[in-house]
Amino acid sequence: MQPHVNALIHEFIEIACRAPAAASQQQQQQQAAIQAVAQGNFLINPTRPLYANRALQRSQRNIRVLVLHPGSTSEIECDLVVADLQDPKGYDAISYVWGPPTPTHPVTVNGTKLDIGHSLHVALTAFRLPDQPRRLWADAICIDQQNNEEKSWQVEMMADIYRHAQTVRVFLGDEGSTAPLFRFLERHVPNDSICDVEKDAARLGLQAIDLLSAYVDFSLRPWFSRVWVYQE
């Protein structure tokens, strides 16, 4: 981490110490909010032909890749294709938090409607390109979640799947209250500038406590404590 970023974090802490009650209340609110809006992402009731017609061979150590169609609406369309880990077309792997198994959004995969959780739906929307398809790997869709044998050996391949990905795209969740922090950092970090947090926040129409709240929200994102992150 760059020195000036460390300095900003230290100043956030000093501000919190000057107003411990407010900071504590903000942290409690952030924790409660995160728990209240825990993001789900689990594929349920998949249509068996979707996977049976795109069967994987353990001996060939292949995977399914999600080809995400371009678009800008809330409707997500994509295709599953079987590919080798070293396929020259490549793929980007998504790292995210599954959350509870309650589906909330339908997506179309090879013409079949499937329900996925809020977290993956938002991630796919965020990573979708407006004018060309994008090849992605997301375990909840690319692995047949009703096939325990397939899940077992695909999980064994997980490290290789992420290692061979062209890019690992981390999805931390909805923007939430982190927007003020990134507006602030976007202004100061690229310039390697030293700043007065309270004064510069005011110039952006923000209060320093808003930045502290956003920093707490960002730091408490479930992804940072997710067990699978180390392997990915």
mmCIF file with all atom_site columns, C-alpha atoms in Angstrom, residues 3-223:
data_model
loop_
_atom_site.group_PDB
_atom_site.id
_atom_site.type_symbol
_atom_site.label_atom_id
_atom_site.label_alt_id
_atom_site.label_comp_id
_atom_site.label_asym_id
_atom_site.label_entity_id
_atom_site.label_seq_id
_atom_site.pdbx_PDB_ins_code
_atom_site.Cartn_x
_atom_site.Cartn_y
_atom_site.Cartn_z
_atom_site.occupancy
_atom_site.B_iso_or_equiv
_atom_site.pdbx_formal_charge
_atom_site.auth_seq_id
_atom_site.auth_comp_id
_atom_site.auth_asym_id
_atom_site.auth_atom_id
_atom_site.pdbx_PDB_model_num
ATOM 1   C CA . PRO A 1 3   ? 2.501   5.642   2.020   1.00 0.00 ? 3   PRO A CA 1
ATOM 2   C CA . HIS A 1 4   ? -0.061  8.373   1.415   1.00 0.00 ? 4   HIS A CA 1
ATOM 3   C CA . VAL A 1 5   ? -2.864  5.799   1.532   1.00 0.00 ? 5   VAL A CA 1
ATOM 4   C CA . ASN A 1 6   ? -1.537  4.620   4.894   1.00 0.00 ? 6   ASN A CA 1
ATOM 5   C CA . ALA A 1 7   ? -1.537  8.246   6.045   1.00 0.00 ? 7   ALA A CA 1
ATOM 6   C CA . LEU A 1 8   ? -5.170  8.627   5.040   1.00 0.00 ? 8   LEU A CA 1
ATOM 7   C CA . ILE A 1 9   ? -6.118  5.510   6.984   1.00 0.00 ? 9   ILE A CA 1
ATOM 8   C CA . HIS A 1 10  ? -4.269  6.771   10.072  1.00 0.00 ? 10  HIS A CA 1
ATOM 9   C CA . GLU A 1 11  ? -6.138  10.060  9.821   1.00 0.00 ? 11  GLU A CA 1
ATOM 10  C CA . PHE A 1 12  ? -9.437  8.182   9.595   1.00 0.00 ? 12  PHE A CA 1
ATOM 11  C CA . ILE A 1 13  ? -8.498  6.424   12.829  1.00 0.00 ? 13  ILE A CA 1
ATOM 12  C CA . GLU A 1 14  ? -7.600  9.712   14.525  1.00 0.00 ? 14  GLU A CA 1
ATOM 13  C CA . ILE A 1 15  ? -10.959 11.158  13.534  1.00 0.00 ? 15  ILE A CA 1
ATOM 14  C CA . ALA A 1 16  ? -12.640 8.089   14.980  1.00 0.00 ? 16  ALA A CA 1
ATOM 15  C CA . CYS A 1 17  ? -10.752 8.551   18.258  1.00 0.00 ? 17  CYS A CA 1
ATOM 16  C CA . ARG A 1 18  ? -11.947 12.160  18.494  1.00 0.00 ? 18  ARG A CA 1
ATOM 17  C CA . ALA A 1 19  ? -15.530 10.978  18.127  1.00 0.00 ? 19  ALA A CA 1
ATOM 18  C CA . PRO A 1 20  ? -15.529 7.397   19.462  1.00 0.00 ? 20  PRO A CA 1
ATOM 19  C CA . ALA A 1 21  ? -19.244 7.223   20.130  1.00 0.00 ? 21  ALA A CA 1
ATOM 20  C CA . ALA A 1 22  ? -20.134 8.303   16.611  1.00 0.00 ? 22  ALA A CA 1
ATOM 21  C CA . ALA A 1 23  ? -17.575 5.982   15.072  1.00 0.00 ? 23  ALA A CA 1
ATOM 22  C CA . SER A 1 24  ? -18.794 3.083   17.199  1.00 0.00 ? 24  SER A CA 1
ATOM 23  C CA . GLN A 1 25  ? -22.370 3.757   16.195  1.00 0.00 ? 25  GLN A CA 1
ATOM 24  C CA . GLN A 1 26  ? -21.394 3.956   12.538  1.00 0.00 ? 26  GLN A CA 1
ATOM 25  C CA . GLN A 1 27  ? -19.551 0.640   12.777  1.00 0.00 ? 27  GLN A CA 1
ATOM 26  C CA . GLN A 1 28  ? -22.528 -1.036  14.415  1.00 0.00 ? 28  GLN A CA 1
ATOM 27  C CA . GLN A 1 29  ? -24.769 0.305   11.684  1.00 0.00 ? 29  GLN A CA 1
ATOM 28  C CA . GLN A 1 30  ? -22.409 -0.968  9.011   1.00 0.00 ? 30  GLN A CA 1
ATOM 29  C CA . GLN A 1 31  ? -22.222 -4.428  10.579  1.00 0.00 ? 31  GLN A CA 1
ATOM 30  C CA . ALA A 1 32  ? -25.994 -4.573  10.934  1.00 0.00 ? 32  ALA A CA 1
ATOM 31  C CA . ALA A 1 33  ? -26.456 -3.428  7.347   1.00 0.00 ? 33  ALA A CA 1
ATOM 32  C CA . ILE A 1 34  ? -24.060 -6.027  6.000   1.00 0.00 ? 34  ILE A CA 1
ATOM 33  C CA . GLN A 1 35  ? -25.824 -8.787  7.922   1.00 0.00 ? 35  GLN A CA 1
ATOM 34  C CA . ALA A 1 36  ? -29.237 -7.516  6.863   1.00 0.00 ? 36  ALA A CA 1
ATOM 35  C CA . VAL A 1 37  ? -28.404 -7.480  3.155   1.00 0.00 ? 37  VAL A CA 1
ATOM 36  C CA . ALA A 1 38  ? -26.279 -10.622 2.996   1.00 0.00 ? 38  ALA A CA 1
ATOM 37  C CA . GLN A 1 39  ? -25.909 -11.352 -0.684  1.00 0.00 ? 39  GLN A CA 1
ATOM 38  C CA . GLY A 1 40  ? -27.126 -14.684 -2.014  1.00 0.00 ? 40  GLY A CA 1
ATOM 39  C CA . ASN A 1 41  ? -25.667 -16.605 -4.898  1.00 0.00 ? 41  ASN A CA 1
ATOM 40  C CA . PHE A 1 42  ? -26.660 -20.219 -5.324  1.00 0.00 ? 42  PHE A CA 1
ATOM 41  C CA . LEU A 1 43  ? -28.016 -21.892 -8.432  1.00 0.00 ? 43  LEU A CA 1
ATOM 42  C CA . ILE A 1 44  ? -31.029 -24.106 -7.713  1.00 0.00 ? 44  ILE A CA 1
ATOM 43  C CA . ASN A 1 45  ? -33.220 -26.449 -9.724  1.00 0.00 ? 45  ASN A CA 1
ATOM 44  C CA . PRO A 1 46  ? -31.042 -26.440 -12.855 1.00 0.00 ? 46  PRO A CA 1
ATOM 45  C CA . THR A 1 47  ? -32.476 -28.151 -15.903 1.00 0.00 ? 47  THR A CA 1
ATOM 46  C CA . ARG A 1 48  ? -30.464 -31.358 -16.232 1.00 0.00 ? 48  ARG A CA 1
ATOM 47  C CA . PRO A 1 49  ? -30.014 -31.255 -20.038 1.00 0.00 ? 49  PRO A CA 1
ATOM 48  C CA . LEU A 1 50  ? -28.175 -27.951 -19.671 1.00 0.00 ? 50  LEU A CA 1
ATOM 49  C CA . TYR A 1 51  ? -25.308 -29.810 -18.011 1.00 0.00 ? 51  TYR A CA 1
ATOM 50  C CA . ALA A 1 52  ? -25.807 -33.288 -19.496 1.00 0.00 ? 52  ALA A CA 1
ATOM 51  C CA . ASN A 1 53  ? -25.459 -31.869 -23.007 1.00 0.00 ? 53  ASN A CA 1
ATOM 52  C CA . ARG A 1 54  ? -22.248 -30.155 -21.947 1.00 0.00 ? 54  ARG A CA 1
ATOM 53  C CA . ALA A 1 55  ? -20.745 -32.981 -19.946 1.00 0.00 ? 55  ALA A CA 1
ATOM 54  C CA . LEU A 1 56  ? -17.257 -32.669 -18.483 1.00 0.00 ? 56  LEU A CA 1
ATOM 55  C CA . GLN A 1 57  ? -14.610 -35.381 -18.655 1.00 0.00 ? 57  GLN A CA 1
ATOM 56  C CA . ARG A 1 58  ? -12.538 -35.786 -15.516 1.00 0.00 ? 58  ARG A CA 1
ATOM 57  C CA . SER A 1 59  ? -9.687  -37.388 -17.459 1.00 0.00 ? 59  SER A CA 1
ATOM 58  C CA . GLN A 1 60  ? -9.510  -34.322 -19.724 1.00 0.00 ? 60  GLN A CA 1
ATOM 59  C CA . ARG A 1 61  ? -9.720  -31.880 -16.805 1.00 0.00 ? 61  ARG A CA 1
ATOM 60  C CA . ASN A 1 62  ? -11.995 -29.546 -18.730 1.00 0.00 ? 62  ASN A CA 1
ATOM 61  C CA . ILE A 1 63  ? -14.422 -26.925 -17.444 1.00 0.00 ? 63  ILE A CA 1
ATOM 62  C CA . ARG A 1 64  ? -17.498 -25.028 -18.517 1.00 0.00 ? 64  ARG A CA 1
ATOM 63  C CA . VAL A 1 65  ? -17.054 -21.376 -19.432 1.00 0.00 ? 65  VAL A CA 1
ATOM 64  C CA . LEU A 1 66  ? -19.865 -18.853 -19.252 1.00 0.00 ? 66  LEU A CA 1
ATOM 65  C CA . VAL A 1 67  ? -20.073 -16.701 -22.378 1.00 0.00 ? 67  VAL A CA 1
ATOM 66  C CA . LEU A 1 68  ? -21.841 -13.560 -21.169 1.00 0.00 ? 68  LEU A CA 1
ATOM 67  C CA . HIS A 1 69  ? -23.750 -11.791 -23.928 1.00 0.00 ? 69  HIS A CA 1
ATOM 68  C CA . PRO A 1 70  ? -23.287 -8.024  -24.283 1.00 0.00 ? 70  PRO A CA 1
ATOM 69  C CA . GLY A 1 71  ? -26.045 -5.742  -23.093 1.00 0.00 ? 71  GLY A CA 1
ATOM 70  C CA . SER A 1 72  ? -27.091 -2.938  -20.808 1.00 0.00 ? 72  SER A CA 1
ATOM 71  C CA . THR A 1 73  ? -30.457 -4.038  -19.394 1.00 0.00 ? 73  THR A CA 1
ATOM 72  C CA . SER A 1 74  ? -31.192 -6.011  -16.232 1.00 0.00 ? 74  SER A CA 1
ATOM 73  C CA . GLU A 1 75  ? -31.786 -9.159  -18.292 1.00 0.00 ? 75  GLU A CA 1
ATOM 74  C CA . ILE A 1 76  ? -28.755 -11.437 -18.335 1.00 0.00 ? 76  ILE A CA 1
ATOM 75  C CA . GLU A 1 77  ? -28.227 -13.851 -21.236 1.00 0.00 ? 77  GLU A CA 1
ATOM 76  C CA . CYS A 1 78  ? -25.311 -16.231 -21.591 1.00 0.00 ? 78  CYS A CA 1
ATOM 77  C CA . ASP A 1 79  ? -24.177 -19.594 -22.930 1.00 0.00 ? 79  ASP A CA 1
ATOM 78  C CA . LEU A 1 80  ? -22.256 -22.422 -21.300 1.00 0.00 ? 80  LEU A CA 1
ATOM 79  C CA . VAL A 1 81  ? -19.493 -24.004 -23.379 1.00 0.00 ? 81  VAL A CA 1
ATOM 80  C CA . VAL A 1 82  ? -17.029 -26.760 -22.533 1.00 0.00 ? 82  VAL A CA 1
ATOM 81  C CA . ALA A 1 83  ? -13.410 -25.607 -22.691 1.00 0.00 ? 83  ALA A CA 1
ATOM 82  C CA . ASP A 1 84  ? -9.901  -26.656 -21.739 1.00 0.00 ? 84  ASP A CA 1
ATOM 83  C CA . LEU A 1 85  ? -8.042  -24.794 -19.034 1.00 0.00 ? 85  LEU A CA 1
ATOM 84  C CA . GLN A 1 86  ? -5.505  -23.656 -21.610 1.00 0.00 ? 86  GLN A CA 1
ATOM 85  C CA . ASP A 1 87  ? -8.040  -22.755 -24.288 1.00 0.00 ? 87  ASP A CA 1
ATOM 86  C CA . PRO A 1 88  ? -6.492  -19.841 -26.243 1.00 0.00 ? 88  PRO A CA 1
ATOM 87  C CA . LYS A 1 89  ? -9.807  -17.982 -26.027 1.00 0.00 ? 89  LYS A CA 1
ATOM 88  C CA . GLY A 1 90  ? -9.245  -17.776 -22.281 1.00 0.00 ? 90  GLY A CA 1
ATOM 89  C CA . TYR A 1 91  ? -11.665 -16.747 -19.554 1.00 0.00 ? 91  TYR A CA 1
ATOM 90  C CA . ASP A 1 92  ? -11.859 -14.515 -16.484 1.00 0.00 ? 92  ASP A CA 1
ATOM 91  C CA . ALA A 1 93  ? -12.644 -16.161 -13.144 1.00 0.00 ? 93  ALA A CA 1
ATOM 92  C CA . ILE A 1 94  ? -15.018 -14.430 -10.725 1.00 0.00 ? 94  ILE A CA 1
ATOM 93  C CA . SER A 1 95  ? -14.250 -14.444 -7.006  1.00 0.00 ? 95  SER A CA 1
ATOM 94  C CA . TYR A 1 96  ? -17.254 -13.512 -4.875  1.00 0.00 ? 96  TYR A CA 1
ATOM 95  C CA . VAL A 1 97  ? -19.275 -14.430 -1.783  1.00 0.00 ? 97  VAL A CA 1
ATOM 96  C CA . TRP A 1 98  ? -22.118 -16.878 -2.357  1.00 0.00 ? 98  TRP A CA 1
ATOM 97  C CA . GLY A 1 99  ? -24.221 -15.928 0.655   1.00 0.00 ? 99  GLY A CA 1
ATOM 98  C CA . PRO A 1 100 ? -27.557 -17.607 1.490   1.00 0.00 ? 100 PRO A CA 1
ATOM 99  C CA . PRO A 1 101 ? -29.191 -19.941 -1.060  1.00 0.00 ? 101 PRO A CA 1
ATOM 100 C CA . THR A 1 102 ? -32.215 -17.816 -1.901  1.00 0.00 ? 102 THR A CA 1
ATOM 101 C CA . PRO A 1 103 ? -32.486 -17.121 -5.653  1.00 0.00 ? 103 PRO A CA 1
ATOM 102 C CA . THR A 1 104 ? -33.803 -13.733 -6.612  1.00 0.00 ? 104 THR A CA 1
ATOM 103 C CA . HIS A 1 105 ? -32.998 -13.148 -10.300 1.00 0.00 ? 105 HIS A CA 1
ATOM 104 C CA . PRO A 1 106 ? -33.630 -15.264 -13.413 1.00 0.00 ? 106 PRO A CA 1
ATOM 105 C CA . VAL A 1 107 ? -30.961 -15.478 -16.105 1.00 0.00 ? 107 VAL A CA 1
ATOM 106 C CA . THR A 1 108 ? -31.082 -17.183 -19.475 1.00 0.00 ? 108 THR A CA 1
ATOM 107 C CA . VAL A 1 109 ? -28.406 -19.825 -20.040 1.00 0.00 ? 109 VAL A CA 1
ATOM 108 C CA . ASN A 1 110 ? -28.460 -21.540 -23.442 1.00 0.00 ? 110 ASN A CA 1
ATOM 109 C CA . GLY A 1 111 ? -32.131 -20.613 -23.717 1.00 0.00 ? 111 GLY A CA 1
ATOM 110 C CA . THR A 1 112 ? -32.973 -22.072 -20.294 1.00 0.00 ? 112 THR A CA 1
ATOM 111 C CA . LYS A 1 113 ? -34.178 -19.910 -17.410 1.00 0.00 ? 113 LYS A CA 1
ATOM 112 C CA . LEU A 1 114 ? -32.180 -20.362 -14.217 1.00 0.00 ? 114 LEU A CA 1
ATOM 113 C CA . ASP A 1 115 ? -32.483 -18.541 -10.909 1.00 0.00 ? 115 ASP A CA 1
ATOM 114 C CA . ILE A 1 116 ? -29.322 -17.132 -9.364  1.00 0.00 ? 116 ILE A CA 1
ATOM 115 C CA . GLY A 1 117 ? -28.740 -15.107 -6.229  1.00 0.00 ? 117 GLY A CA 1
ATOM 116 C CA . HIS A 1 118 ? -28.458 -11.359 -5.999  1.00 0.00 ? 118 HIS A CA 1
ATOM 117 C CA . SER A 1 119 ? -24.674 -11.303 -5.613  1.00 0.00 ? 119 SER A CA 1
ATOM 118 C CA . LEU A 1 120 ? -23.883 -13.182 -8.809  1.00 0.00 ? 120 LEU A CA 1
ATOM 119 C CA . HIS A 1 121 ? -26.538 -11.302 -10.750 1.00 0.00 ? 121 HIS A CA 1
ATOM 120 C CA . VAL A 1 122 ? -25.031 -7.951  -9.762  1.00 0.00 ? 122 VAL A CA 1
ATOM 121 C CA . ALA A 1 123 ? -21.530 -9.269  -10.512 1.00 0.00 ? 123 ALA A CA 1
ATOM 122 C CA . LEU A 1 124 ? -22.512 -10.430 -13.998 1.00 0.00 ? 124 LEU A CA 1
ATOM 123 C CA . THR A 1 125 ? -24.227 -7.105  -14.636 1.00 0.00 ? 125 THR A CA 1
ATOM 124 C CA . ALA A 1 126 ? -21.105 -5.241  -13.517 1.00 0.00 ? 126 ALA A CA 1
ATOM 125 C CA . PHE A 1 127 ? -18.708 -7.365  -15.583 1.00 0.00 ? 127 PHE A CA 1
ATOM 126 C CA . ARG A 1 128 ? -20.867 -7.467  -18.726 1.00 0.00 ? 128 ARG A CA 1
ATOM 127 C CA . LEU A 1 129 ? -19.546 -5.516  -21.703 1.00 0.00 ? 129 LEU A CA 1
ATOM 128 C CA . PRO A 1 130 ? -21.857 -3.290  -23.770 1.00 0.00 ? 130 PRO A CA 1
ATOM 129 C CA . ASP A 1 131 ? -20.673 -4.354  -27.211 1.00 0.00 ? 131 ASP A CA 1
ATOM 130 C CA . GLN A 1 132 ? -19.011 -7.773  -27.079 1.00 0.00 ? 132 GLN A CA 1
ATOM 131 C CA . PRO A 1 133 ? -19.301 -11.083 -25.224 1.00 0.00 ? 133 PRO A CA 1
ATOM 132 C CA . ARG A 1 134 ? -17.127 -11.848 -22.211 1.00 0.00 ? 134 ARG A CA 1
ATOM 133 C CA . ARG A 1 135 ? -15.926 -15.317 -21.215 1.00 0.00 ? 135 ARG A CA 1
ATOM 134 C CA . LEU A 1 136 ? -16.229 -15.895 -17.476 1.00 0.00 ? 136 LEU A CA 1
ATOM 135 C CA . TRP A 1 137 ? -16.022 -18.705 -14.956 1.00 0.00 ? 137 TRP A CA 1
ATOM 136 C CA . ALA A 1 138 ? -18.393 -18.603 -11.975 1.00 0.00 ? 138 ALA A CA 1
ATOM 137 C CA . ASP A 1 139 ? -18.591 -21.795 -9.947  1.00 0.00 ? 139 ASP A CA 1
ATOM 138 C CA . ALA A 1 140 ? -22.302 -21.547 -9.084  1.00 0.00 ? 140 ALA A CA 1
ATOM 139 C CA . ILE A 1 141 ? -23.245 -21.797 -12.769 1.00 0.00 ? 141 ILE A CA 1
ATOM 140 C CA . CYS A 1 142 ? -20.268 -23.470 -14.441 1.00 0.00 ? 142 CYS A CA 1
ATOM 141 C CA . ILE A 1 143 ? -20.346 -26.462 -12.070 1.00 0.00 ? 143 ILE A CA 1
ATOM 142 C CA . ASP A 1 144 ? -23.444 -28.665 -11.937 1.00 0.00 ? 144 ASP A CA 1
ATOM 143 C CA . GLN A 1 145 ? -24.464 -28.037 -8.332  1.00 0.00 ? 145 GLN A CA 1
ATOM 144 C CA . GLN A 1 146 ? -26.689 -31.154 -8.294  1.00 0.00 ? 146 GLN A CA 1
ATOM 145 C CA . ASN A 1 147 ? -23.868 -33.476 -9.326  1.00 0.00 ? 147 ASN A CA 1
ATOM 146 C CA . ASN A 1 148 ? -21.824 -34.223 -6.203  1.00 0.00 ? 148 ASN A CA 1
ATOM 147 C CA . GLU A 1 149 ? -19.201 -36.202 -8.110  1.00 0.00 ? 149 GLU A CA 1
ATOM 148 C CA . GLU A 1 150 ? -18.613 -33.369 -10.558 1.00 0.00 ? 150 GLU A CA 1
ATOM 149 C CA . LYS A 1 151 ? -18.533 -30.817 -7.755  1.00 0.00 ? 151 LYS A CA 1
ATOM 150 C CA . SER A 1 152 ? -15.911 -32.858 -5.928  1.00 0.00 ? 152 SER A CA 1
ATOM 151 C CA . TRP A 1 153 ? -13.380 -33.056 -8.736  1.00 0.00 ? 153 TRP A CA 1
ATOM 152 C CA . GLN A 1 154 ? -14.061 -29.564 -10.024 1.00 0.00 ? 154 GLN A CA 1
ATOM 153 C CA . VAL A 1 155 ? -13.315 -28.252 -6.521  1.00 0.00 ? 155 VAL A CA 1
ATOM 154 C CA . GLU A 1 156 ? -10.045 -30.206 -6.642  1.00 0.00 ? 156 GLU A CA 1
ATOM 155 C CA . MET A 1 157 ? -9.245  -28.265 -9.824  1.00 0.00 ? 157 MET A CA 1
ATOM 156 C CA . MET A 1 158 ? -10.163 -24.905 -8.307  1.00 0.00 ? 158 MET A CA 1
ATOM 157 C CA . ALA A 1 159 ? -6.593  -23.706 -7.829  1.00 0.00 ? 159 ALA A CA 1
ATOM 158 C CA . ASP A 1 160 ? -5.764  -24.532 -11.465 1.00 0.00 ? 160 ASP A CA 1
ATOM 159 C CA . ILE A 1 161 ? -8.966  -22.890 -12.693 1.00 0.00 ? 161 ILE A CA 1
ATOM 160 C CA . TYR A 1 162 ? -7.994  -19.603 -11.054 1.00 0.00 ? 162 TYR A CA 1
ATOM 161 C CA . ARG A 1 163 ? -4.329  -19.994 -11.981 1.00 0.00 ? 163 ARG A CA 1
ATOM 162 C CA . HIS A 1 164 ? -5.114  -20.376 -15.695 1.00 0.00 ? 164 HIS A CA 1
ATOM 163 C CA . ALA A 1 165 ? -7.637  -17.534 -15.780 1.00 0.00 ? 165 ALA A CA 1
ATOM 164 C CA . GLN A 1 166 ? -6.558  -14.490 -17.753 1.00 0.00 ? 166 GLN A CA 1
ATOM 165 C CA . THR A 1 167 ? -7.882  -12.317 -14.934 1.00 0.00 ? 167 THR A CA 1
ATOM 166 C CA . VAL A 1 168 ? -9.478  -12.953 -11.549 1.00 0.00 ? 168 VAL A CA 1
ATOM 167 C CA . ARG A 1 169 ? -12.286 -10.444 -11.115 1.00 0.00 ? 169 ARG A CA 1
ATOM 168 C CA . VAL A 1 170 ? -13.176 -9.833  -7.471  1.00 0.00 ? 170 VAL A CA 1
ATOM 169 C CA . PHE A 1 171 ? -16.733 -8.790  -6.688  1.00 0.00 ? 171 PHE A CA 1
ATOM 170 C CA . LEU A 1 172 ? -17.059 -7.305  -3.197  1.00 0.00 ? 172 LEU A CA 1
ATOM 171 C CA . GLY A 1 173 ? -20.793 -6.669  -3.319  1.00 0.00 ? 173 GLY A CA 1
ATOM 172 C CA . ASP A 1 174 ? -23.087 -3.738  -3.970  1.00 0.00 ? 174 ASP A CA 1
ATOM 173 C CA . GLU A 1 175 ? -21.566 -0.275  -3.863  1.00 0.00 ? 175 GLU A CA 1
ATOM 174 C CA . GLY A 1 176 ? -23.484 0.611   -0.703  1.00 0.00 ? 176 GLY A CA 1
ATOM 175 C CA . SER A 1 177 ? -21.935 3.315   1.457   1.00 0.00 ? 177 SER A CA 1
ATOM 176 C CA . THR A 1 178 ? -18.425 2.886   0.025   1.00 0.00 ? 178 THR A CA 1
ATOM 177 C CA . ALA A 1 179 ? -19.030 5.419   -2.767  1.00 0.00 ? 179 ALA A CA 1
ATOM 178 C CA . PRO A 1 180 ? -17.812 8.458   -0.770  1.00 0.00 ? 180 PRO A CA 1
ATOM 179 C CA . LEU A 1 181 ? -14.524 6.736   0.075   1.00 0.00 ? 181 LEU A CA 1
ATOM 180 C CA . PHE A 1 182 ? -13.741 5.884   -3.530  1.00 0.00 ? 182 PHE A CA 1
ATOM 181 C CA . ARG A 1 183 ? -14.723 9.340   -4.743  1.00 0.00 ? 183 ARG A CA 1
ATOM 182 C CA . PHE A 1 184 ? -12.254 10.712  -2.225  1.00 0.00 ? 184 PHE A CA 1
ATOM 183 C CA . LEU A 1 185 ? -9.458  8.262   -3.098  1.00 0.00 ? 185 LEU A CA 1
ATOM 184 C CA . GLU A 1 186 ? -10.028 8.730   -6.831  1.00 0.00 ? 186 GLU A CA 1
ATOM 185 C CA . ARG A 1 187 ? -9.201  12.388  -6.373  1.00 0.00 ? 187 ARG A CA 1
ATOM 186 C CA . HIS A 1 188 ? -6.130  12.046  -4.148  1.00 0.00 ? 188 HIS A CA 1
ATOM 187 C CA . VAL A 1 189 ? -4.433  8.670   -4.658  1.00 0.00 ? 189 VAL A CA 1
ATOM 188 C CA . PRO A 1 190 ? -3.539  9.055   -8.381  1.00 0.00 ? 190 PRO A CA 1
ATOM 189 C CA . ASN A 1 191 ? -1.800  12.332  -7.568  1.00 0.00 ? 191 ASN A CA 1
ATOM 190 C CA . ASP A 1 192 ? 0.136   10.838  -4.675  1.00 0.00 ? 192 ASP A CA 1
ATOM 191 C CA . SER A 1 193 ? -1.052  13.835  -2.709  1.00 0.00 ? 193 SER A CA 1
ATOM 192 C CA . ILE A 1 194 ? -1.068  14.479  1.005   1.00 0.00 ? 194 ILE A CA 1
ATOM 193 C CA . CYS A 1 195 ? -4.366  15.910  2.140   1.00 0.00 ? 195 CYS A CA 1
ATOM 194 C CA . ASP A 1 196 ? -6.355  17.134  5.083   1.00 0.00 ? 196 ASP A CA 1
ATOM 195 C CA . VAL A 1 197 ? -9.141  14.585  5.260   1.00 0.00 ? 197 VAL A CA 1
ATOM 196 C CA . GLU A 1 198 ? -11.720 16.812  6.897   1.00 0.00 ? 198 GLU A CA 1
ATOM 197 C CA . LYS A 1 199 ? -11.109 19.856  4.672   1.00 0.00 ? 199 LYS A CA 1
ATOM 198 C CA . ASP A 1 200 ? -10.817 17.907  1.431   1.00 0.00 ? 200 ASP A CA 1
ATOM 199 C CA . ALA A 1 201 ? -13.895 15.852  2.264   1.00 0.00 ? 201 ALA A CA 1
ATOM 200 C CA . ALA A 1 202 ? -15.820 19.086  2.767   1.00 0.00 ? 202 ALA A CA 1
ATOM 201 C CA . ARG A 1 203 ? -14.779 20.250  -0.707  1.00 0.00 ? 203 ARG A CA 1
ATOM 202 C CA . LEU A 1 204 ? -16.487 17.143  -2.086  1.00 0.00 ? 204 LEU A CA 1
ATOM 203 C CA . GLY A 1 205 ? -19.584 17.838  -0.033  1.00 0.00 ? 205 GLY A CA 1
ATOM 204 C CA . LEU A 1 206 ? -18.738 15.048  2.410   1.00 0.00 ? 206 LEU A CA 1
ATOM 205 C CA . GLN A 1 207 ? -18.097 14.798  6.105   1.00 0.00 ? 207 GLN A CA 1
ATOM 206 C CA . ALA A 1 208 ? -15.040 12.987  7.409   1.00 0.00 ? 208 ALA A CA 1
ATOM 207 C CA . ILE A 1 209 ? -17.304 10.636  9.324   1.00 0.00 ? 209 ILE A CA 1
ATOM 208 C CA . ASP A 1 210 ? -18.845 9.624   5.971   1.00 0.00 ? 210 ASP A CA 1
ATOM 209 C CA . LEU A 1 211 ? -15.400 8.539   4.792   1.00 0.00 ? 211 LEU A CA 1
ATOM 210 C CA . LEU A 1 212 ? -14.805 6.654   8.014   1.00 0.00 ? 212 LEU A CA 1
ATOM 211 C CA . SER A 1 213 ? -18.177 4.934   7.663   1.00 0.00 ? 213 SER A CA 1
ATOM 212 C CA . ALA A 1 214 ? -17.365 4.001   4.067   1.00 0.00 ? 214 ALA A CA 1
ATOM 213 C CA . TYR A 1 215 ? -13.952 2.673   5.116   1.00 0.00 ? 215 TYR A CA 1
ATOM 214 C CA . VAL A 1 216 ? -15.574 0.504   7.807   1.00 0.00 ? 216 VAL A CA 1
ATOM 215 C CA . ASP A 1 217 ? -18.135 -0.771  5.290   1.00 0.00 ? 217 ASP A CA 1
ATOM 216 C CA . PHE A 1 218 ? -15.375 -1.638  2.827   1.00 0.00 ? 218 PHE A CA 1
ATOM 217 C CA . SER A 1 219 ? -13.203 -3.335  5.469   1.00 0.00 ? 219 SER A CA 1
ATOM 218 C CA . LEU A 1 220 ? -16.076 -5.467  6.754   1.00 0.00 ? 220 LEU A CA 1
ATOM 219 C CA . ARG A 1 221 ? -17.095 -6.839  3.365   1.00 0.00 ? 221 ARG A CA 1
ATOM 220 C CA . PRO A 1 222 ? -17.568 -10.630 3.783   1.00 0.00 ? 222 PRO A CA 1
ATOM 221 C CA . TRP A 1 223 ? -15.201 -11.374 0.888   1.00 0.00 ? 223 TRP A CA 1
#
